[in-house]
């Protein structure tokens, strides 16, 4: 079980989704 890869991948995915959310929010505001 590669916990490092799982945590890193999950963290990266959350960061990407968070950035996209900020961009979309800024576009609509």
Short mmCIF file of N, CA and C in Angstrom, two decimals:
data_model
loop_
_atom_site.label_atom_id
_atom_site.label_comp_id
_atom_site.label_asym_id
_atom_site.label_seq_id
_atom_site.Cartn_x
_atom_site.Cartn_y
_atom_site.Cartn_z
N UNK A 1 0.85 -1.20 0.00
CA UNK A 1 0.00 0.00 0.00
C UNK A 1 0.88 1.24 0.00
N UNK A 2 0.78 2.01 -1.06
CA UNK A 2 1.63 3.20 -1.15
C UNK A 2 0.87 4.39 -0.61
N UNK A 3 0.98 4.59 0.69
CA UNK A 3 0.25 5.68 1.36
C UNK A 3 0.75 7.04 0.87
N UNK A 4 2.05 7.13 0.60
CA UNK A 4 2.62 8.40 0.14
C UNK A 4 1.98 8.84 -1.17
N UNK A 5 1.86 7.90 -2.10
CA UNK A 5 1.27 8.22 -3.41
C UNK A 5 -0.21 8.57 -3.26
N UNK A 6 -0.91 7.80 -2.43
CA UNK A 6 -2.35 8.03 -2.22
C UNK A 6 -2.59 9.40 -1.61
N UNK A 7 -1.80 9.74 -0.59
CA UNK A 7 -1.97 11.04 0.08
C UNK A 7 -1.58 12.17 -0.87
N UNK A 8 -0.46 11.99 -1.57
CA UNK A 8 0.00 13.02 -2.50
C UNK A 8 -1.00 13.24 -3.62
N UNK A 9 -1.51 12.14 -4.20
CA UNK A 9 -2.47 12.25 -5.29
C UNK A 9 -3.75 12.90 -4.82
N UNK A 10 -4.23 12.48 -3.65
CA UNK A 10 -5.47 13.05 -3.11
C UNK A 10 -5.29 14.53 -2.81
N UNK A 11 -4.14 14.89 -2.23
CA UNK A 11 -3.87 16.29 -1.89
C UNK A 11 -3.80 17.14 -3.15
N UNK A 12 -3.12 16.61 -4.18
CA UNK A 12 -2.99 17.34 -5.45
C UNK A 12 -4.37 17.53 -6.07
N UNK A 13 -5.21 16.50 -6.01
CA UNK A 13 -6.55 16.58 -6.59
C UNK A 13 -7.38 17.65 -5.88
N UNK A 14 -7.28 17.68 -4.55
CA UNK A 14 -8.02 18.68 -3.77
C UNK A 14 -7.53 20.09 -4.12
N UNK A 15 -6.23 20.26 -4.26
CA UNK A 15 -5.67 21.57 -4.59
C UNK A 15 -6.17 22.03 -5.96
N UNK A 16 -6.16 21.12 -6.94
CA UNK A 16 -6.62 21.47 -8.29
C UNK A 16 -8.08 21.87 -8.27
N UNK A 17 -8.91 21.09 -7.58
CA UNK A 17 -10.34 21.40 -7.50
C UNK A 17 -10.55 22.73 -6.79
N UNK A 18 -9.76 23.00 -5.75
CA UNK A 18 -9.89 24.26 -5.01
C UNK A 18 -9.53 25.45 -5.90
N UNK A 19 -8.45 25.31 -6.69
CA UNK A 19 -8.04 26.38 -7.60
C UNK A 19 -9.11 26.62 -8.65
N UNK A 20 -9.66 25.55 -9.21
CA UNK A 20 -10.72 25.68 -10.22
C UNK A 20 -11.93 26.38 -9.61
N UNK A 21 -12.25 26.06 -8.36
CA UNK A 21 -13.38 26.68 -7.68
C UNK A 21 -13.16 28.18 -7.53
N UNK A 22 -11.93 28.58 -7.19
CA UNK A 22 -11.60 30.00 -7.04
C UNK A 22 -11.72 30.70 -8.39
N UNK A 23 -11.22 30.08 -9.46
CA UNK A 23 -11.27 30.68 -10.79
C UNK A 23 -12.71 30.86 -11.23
N UNK A 24 -13.52 29.82 -11.06
CA UNK A 24 -14.94 29.89 -11.45
C UNK A 24 -15.66 30.96 -10.63
N UNK A 25 -15.39 30.99 -9.33
CA UNK A 25 -16.02 31.98 -8.46
C UNK A 25 -15.64 33.40 -8.87
N UNK A 26 -14.37 33.60 -9.19
CA UNK A 26 -13.90 34.93 -9.59
C UNK A 26 -14.53 35.34 -10.92
N UNK A 27 -14.76 34.36 -11.79
CA UNK A 27 -15.34 34.65 -13.10
C UNK A 27 -16.79 35.11 -12.97
N UNK A 28 -17.53 34.47 -12.05
CA UNK A 28 -18.95 34.81 -11.88
C UNK A 28 -19.14 36.06 -11.03
N UNK A 29 -18.15 36.41 -10.20
CA UNK A 29 -18.32 37.55 -9.31
C UNK A 29 -18.20 38.89 -10.04
#
